[in-house]
CSV table of N, CA and C in Angstrom, one decimal:
chain,number,residue,atom,x,y,z
A,747,UNK,N,-4.3,14.6,13.5
A,747,UNK,CA,-3.8,15.8,13.2
A,747,UNK,C,-3.8,16.1,11.7
A,748,UNK,N,-4.2,17.4,11.5
A,748,UNK,CA,-4.2,17.9,10.1
A,748,UNK,C,-3.5,19.1,9.9
A,749,UNK,N,-2.7,19.2,8.7
A,749,UNK,CA,-1.9,20.4,8.6
A,749,UNK,C,-2.6,21.4,7.8
A,750,UNK,N,-2.4,22.6,8.6
A,750,UNK,CA,-3.0,23.8,7.9
A,750,UNK,C,-1.9,24.7,7.5
A,751,UNK,N,-1.6,25.0,6.3
A,751,UNK,CA,-0.4,25.9,6.1
A,751,UNK,C,0.8,25.0,6.6
A,752,UNK,N,1.6,25.6,7.2
A,752,UNK,CA,2.8,24.9,7.6
A,752,UNK,C,2.7,24.5,9.2
A,753,UNK,N,1.6,24.9,9.9
A,753,UNK,CA,1.4,24.6,11.1
A,753,UNK,C,0.5,23.4,11.4
A,754,UNK,N,0.9,22.3,12.3
A,754,UNK,CA,-0.2,21.3,12.5
A,754,UNK,C,-1.4,21.8,13.2
A,755,UNK,N,-2.4,21.3,12.9
A,755,UNK,CA,-3.8,21.6,13.5
A,755,UNK,C,-4.1,20.3,14.4
A,756,UNK,N,-4.4,20.8,15.6
A,756,UNK,CA,-4.9,19.7,16.3
A,756,UNK,C,-6.4,19.8,16.7
A,757,UNK,N,-7.2,18.7,16.4
A,757,UNK,CA,-8.6,19.0,16.5
A,757,UNK,C,-9.0,19.1,18.1
A,758,UNK,N,-9.8,19.9,18.5
A,758,UNK,CA,-10.1,20.2,20.0
A,758,UNK,C,-11.1,19.3,20.6
A,759,UNK,N,-12.1,18.9,19.9
A,759,UNK,CA,-13.0,17.9,20.5
A,759,UNK,C,-12.9,16.5,20.2
A,760,UNK,N,-13.3,15.7,21.1
A,760,UNK,CA,-13.1,14.2,21.1
A,760,UNK,C,-13.8,13.5,19.7
A,761,UNK,N,-14.9,14.3,19.3
A,761,UNK,CA,-15.7,13.9,18.3
A,761,UNK,C,-14.8,14.3,17.0
A,762,UNK,N,-14.2,15.3,17.0
A,762,UNK,CA,-13.6,15.7,15.7
A,762,UNK,C,-12.3,14.7,15.7
A,763,UNK,N,-11.6,14.6,16.8
A,763,UNK,CA,-10.3,13.7,16.6
A,763,UNK,C,-10.8,12.2,16.3
A,764,UNK,N,-11.9,11.6,16.8
A,764,UNK,CA,-12.3,10.4,16.4
A,764,UNK,C,-12.9,10.3,15.1
A,765,UNK,N,-13.5,11.3,14.5
A,765,UNK,CA,-14.1,11.3,13.2
A,765,UNK,C,-12.8,11.3,12.3
A,766,UNK,N,-11.8,12.1,12.5
A,766,UNK,CA,-10.7,12.2,11.7
A,766,UNK,C,-9.9,10.9,11.7
A,767,UNK,N,-9.7,10.3,13.0
A,767,UNK,CA,-9.1,9.2,13.1
A,767,UNK,C,-9.8,7.9,12.3
A,768,UNK,N,-11.2,7.8,12.4
A,768,UNK,CA,-11.9,6.9,11.7
A,768,UNK,C,-11.7,7.0,10.1
A,769,UNK,N,-11.7,8.3,9.6
A,769,UNK,CA,-11.2,8.5,8.0
A,769,UNK,C,-9.8,8.1,7.7
A,770,UNK,N,-9.0,8.2,8.7
A,770,UNK,CA,-7.8,7.9,8.5
A,770,UNK,C,-7.4,6.4,8.4
A,771,UNK,N,-8.2,5.7,9.3
A,771,UNK,CA,-8.1,4.2,9.2
A,771,UNK,C,-8.7,3.8,8.0
A,772,UNK,N,-9.9,4.3,7.6
A,772,UNK,CA,-10.6,3.8,6.5
A,772,UNK,C,-9.7,3.9,5.2
A,773,UNK,N,-8.9,5.1,5.2
A,773,UNK,CA,-8.1,5.3,4.0
A,773,UNK,C,-7.0,4.5,4.1
A,774,UNK,N,-6.4,4.1,5.2
A,774,UNK,CA,-5.4,3.1,5.2
A,774,UNK,C,-5.9,1.6,4.7
A,775,UNK,N,-7.0,1.2,5.1
A,775,UNK,CA,-7.6,0.2,4.6
A,775,UNK,C,-7.8,0.0,3.2
A,776,UNK,N,-8.4,1.2,2.6
A,776,UNK,CA,-8.7,1.2,1.2
A,776,UNK,C,-7.2,1.1,0.3
A,777,UNK,N,-6.2,1.9,1.0
A,777,UNK,CA,-5.1,1.7,0.3
A,777,UNK,C,-4.3,0.4,0.2
A,778,UNK,N,-4.6,-0.3,1.4
A,778,UNK,CA,-4.2,-1.6,1.2
A,778,UNK,C,-4.8,-2.5,0.4
A,779,UNK,N,-6.1,-2.4,0.3
A,779,UNK,CA,-6.9,-3.2,-0.7
A,779,UNK,C,-6.4,-2.8,-2.2
A,780,UNK,N,-6.4,-1.5,-2.5
A,780,UNK,CA,-5.9,-1.1,-3.6
A,780,UNK,C,-4.5,-1.7,-4.2
A,781,UNK,N,-3.6,-1.7,-3.2
A,781,UNK,CA,-2.3,-2.3,-3.3
A,781,UNK,C,-2.4,-3.8,-3.6
A,782,UNK,N,-3.2,-4.5,-3.0
A,782,UNK,CA,-3.2,-6.0,-3.3
A,782,UNK,C,-3.8,-6.1,-4.5
A,783,UNK,N,-4.9,-5.5,-4.8
A,783,UNK,CA,-5.6,-5.6,-6.1
A,783,UNK,C,-4.5,-5.4,-7.3
A,784,UNK,N,-4.0,-4.3,-7.2
A,784,UNK,CA,-3.0,-3.9,-8.2
A,784,UNK,C,-1.9,-5.0,-8.5
A,785,UNK,N,-1.6,-5.6,-7.1
A,785,UNK,CA,-0.5,-6.8,-7.3
A,785,UNK,C,-1.1,-7.9,-7.9
A,786,UNK,N,-2.4,-8.2,-7.8
A,786,UNK,CA,-2.9,-9.3,-8.4
A,786,UNK,C,-2.7,-9.1,-10.0
A,787,UNK,N,-3.0,-7.9,-10.5
A,787,UNK,CA,-3.0,-7.5,-12.0
A,787,UNK,C,-1.4,-7.8,-12.5
A,788,UNK,N,-0.5,-7.2,-11.5
A,788,UNK,CA,1.1,-7.2,-11.9
A,788,UNK,C,1.4,-8.5,-12.0
A,789,UNK,N,1.1,-9.5,-11.0
A,789,UNK,CA,1.6,-10.9,-11.0
A,789,UNK,C,1.1,-11.5,-12.4
A,790,UNK,N,-0.1,-11.4,-12.7
A,790,UNK,CA,-0.7,-12.1,-13.9
A,790,UNK,C,-0.1,-11.4,-15.1
A,791,UNK,N,0.2,-10.1,-15.2
A,791,UNK,CA,0.8,-9.4,-16.3
A,791,UNK,C,2.4,-10.0,-16.5
A,792,UNK,N,3.0,-10.0,-15.3
A,792,UNK,CA,4.3,-10.6,-15.4
A,792,UNK,C,4.5,-12.0,-15.8
A,793,UNK,N,3.4,-12.8,-15.5
A,793,UNK,CA,3.4,-14.2,-15.9
A,793,UNK,C,2.7,-14.4,-17.2
A,794,UNK,N,2.5,-13.2,-17.8
A,794,UNK,CA,2.0,-13.1,-19.3
A,794,UNK,C,0.7,-14.0,-19.5
A,795,UNK,N,-0.2,-13.9,-18.4
A,795,UNK,CA,-1.5,-14.3,-18.5
A,795,UNK,C,-2.5,-13.5,-18.8
A,796,UNK,N,-3.2,-13.7,-19.9
A,796,UNK,CA,-4.2,-12.6,-20.3
A,796,UNK,C,-5.3,-12.4,-19.2
A,797,UNK,N,-5.9,-11.2,-19.0
A,797,UNK,CA,-7.0,-10.9,-18.0
A,797,UNK,C,-8.1,-10.5,-18.9
A,798,UNK,N,-9.2,-11.2,-19.0
A,798,UNK,CA,-10.4,-10.8,-19.7
A,798,UNK,C,-11.0,-9.8,-19.1
A,799,UNK,N,-11.9,-9.0,-19.8
A,799,UNK,CA,-12.7,-7.9,-19.1
A,799,UNK,C,-13.5,-8.4,-17.9
A,800,UNK,N,-14.1,-9.5,-18.0
A,800,UNK,CA,-15.0,-10.0,-17.0
A,800,UNK,C,-14.2,-10.2,-15.6
A,801,UNK,N,-13.1,-10.9,-15.7
A,801,UNK,CA,-12.0,-11.1,-14.7
A,801,UNK,C,-11.7,-9.8,-14.1
A,802,UNK,N,-11.3,-8.9,-15.0
A,802,UNK,CA,-10.6,-7.7,-14.5
A,802,UNK,C,-11.7,-6.8,-13.7
A,803,UNK,N,-12.9,-7.0,-14.3
A,803,UNK,CA,-14.1,-6.3,-13.6
A,803,UNK,C,-14.4,-6.8,-12.2
A,804,UNK,N,-14.4,-8.2,-12.0
A,804,UNK,CA,-14.6,-8.8,-10.8
A,804,UNK,C,-13.5,-8.5,-9.9
A,805,UNK,N,-12.2,-8.6,-10.1
A,805,UNK,CA,-11.1,-8.3,-9.2
A,805,UNK,C,-11.3,-6.7,-8.9
A,806,UNK,N,-11.6,-5.8,-9.8
A,806,UNK,CA,-11.7,-4.5,-9.4
A,806,UNK,C,-12.8,-4.1,-8.5
A,807,UNK,N,-13.9,-4.9,-8.7
A,807,UNK,CA,-15.1,-4.7,-7.8
A,807,UNK,C,-15.0,-5.1,-6.3
A,808,UNK,N,-14.2,-6.1,-6.2
A,808,UNK,CA,-13.8,-6.6,-4.9
A,808,UNK,C,-13.4,-5.6,-3.9
A,809,UNK,N,-14.1,-5.7,-2.6
A,809,UNK,CA,-13.6,-4.7,-1.5
A,809,UNK,C,-13.2,-5.6,-0.4
A,810,UNK,N,-13.1,-6.8,-0.4
A,810,UNK,CA,-12.6,-7.7,0.6
A,810,UNK,C,-11.3,-8.1,0.6
A,811,UNK,N,-10.4,-7.6,1.7
A,811,UNK,CA,-9.0,-7.8,1.8
A,811,UNK,C,-8.6,-9.2,1.6
A,812,UNK,N,-9.2,-10.0,2.5
A,812,UNK,CA,-9.0,-11.4,2.5
A,812,UNK,C,-9.2,-12.0,1.2
A,813,UNK,N,-10.2,-11.8,0.4
A,813,UNK,CA,-10.5,-12.2,-1.0
A,813,UNK,C,-9.4,-12.0,-1.9
A,814,UNK,N,-9.0,-10.7,-2.0
A,814,UNK,CA,-7.9,-10.1,-2.8
A,814,UNK,C,-6.7,-10.9,-2.5
A,815,UNK,N,-6.4,-11.0,-1.1
A,815,UNK,CA,-5.1,-11.8,-0.8
A,815,UNK,C,-5.0,-13.0,-1.3
A,816,UNK,N,-6.2,-13.7,-1.3
A,816,UNK,CA,-6.4,-15.2,-1.7
A,816,UNK,C,-6.1,-15.2,-3.3
A,817,UNK,N,-6.8,-14.2,-4.1
A,817,UNK,CA,-6.4,-14.2,-5.5
A,817,UNK,C,-4.9,-13.8,-5.8
A,818,UNK,N,-4.3,-13.0,-5.0
A,818,UNK,CA,-3.0,-12.8,-5.2
A,818,UNK,C,-2.1,-13.9,-5.0
A,819,UNK,N,-2.4,-14.8,-4.1
A,819,UNK,CA,-1.6,-16.0,-3.9
A,819,UNK,C,-1.9,-17.0,-5.1
A,820,UNK,N,-3.1,-17.1,-5.5
A,820,UNK,CA,-3.4,-17.9,-6.7
A,820,UNK,C,-2.8,-17.3,-7.9
A,821,UNK,N,-2.6,-16.0,-8.1
A,821,UNK,CA,-2.1,-15.6,-9.2
A,821,UNK,C,-0.7,-15.8,-9.6
A,822,UNK,N,0.0,-16.4,-8.5
A,822,UNK,CA,1.3,-16.9,-8.6
A,822,UNK,C,1.5,-18.2,-9.3
A,823,UNK,N,0.4,-19.0,-9.3
A,823,UNK,CA,0.4,-20.4,-9.7
A,823,UNK,C,-0.7,-20.8,-10.8
A,824,UNK,N,-1.7,-20.0,-10.9
A,824,UNK,CA,-2.6,-20.5,-12.1
A,824,UNK,C,-2.1,-20.3,-13.5
A,825,UNK,N,-2.8,-21.2,-14.2
A,825,UNK,CA,-2.3,-21.1,-15.7
A,825,UNK,C,-3.2,-20.0,-16.6
A,826,UNK,N,-4.5,-19.9,-16.0
A,826,UNK,CA,-5.6,-18.9,-16.6
A,826,UNK,C,-6.2,-18.1,-15.7
A,827,UNK,N,-6.5,-16.8,-15.8
A,827,UNK,CA,-7.0,-15.8,-15.0
A,827,UNK,C,-8.2,-16.5,-14.5
A,828,UNK,N,-9.1,-17.3,-15.2
A,828,UNK,CA,-10.4,-17.7,-14.6
A,828,UNK,C,-10.2,-18.6,-13.5
A,829,UNK,N,-8.9,-19.2,-13.3
A,829,UNK,CA,-8.7,-20.1,-12.3
A,829,UNK,C,-8.5,-19.5,-10.9
A,830,UNK,N,-8.4,-18.2,-11.0
A,830,UNK,CA,-8.4,-17.4,-9.8
A,830,UNK,C,-9.6,-17.7,-8.9
A,831,UNK,N,-10.7,-17.9,-9.5
A,831,UNK,CA,-11.9,-18.0,-8.9
A,831,UNK,C,-12.3,-19.5,-8.5
A,832,UNK,N,-11.6,-20.3,-9.0
A,832,UNK,CA,-11.8,-21.8,-8.6
A,832,UNK,C,-11.1,-22.2,-7.3
A,833,UNK,N,-11.9,-23.2,-6.5
A,833,UNK,CA,-11.3,-23.5,-5.2
A,833,UNK,C,-10.5,-24.7,-5.6
């Protein structure tokens, strides 16, 4: 459902409802990735761990939720930002 003015608008066709729902789901997934990505930087910052440009670029370019989540968990225990990428 989309809001036009003050009245909610309901799409009439199945295609439009599906297309809108697909976009909504994609937006939610993107928001989750962005939040996890930001959290990696917050954890490293709060732990006073410098983040070199190449590390920041690699984290920023990642679009995989699972990978970002793994880096977030590692950010809580690593001593150096480069260690995020070591197994």
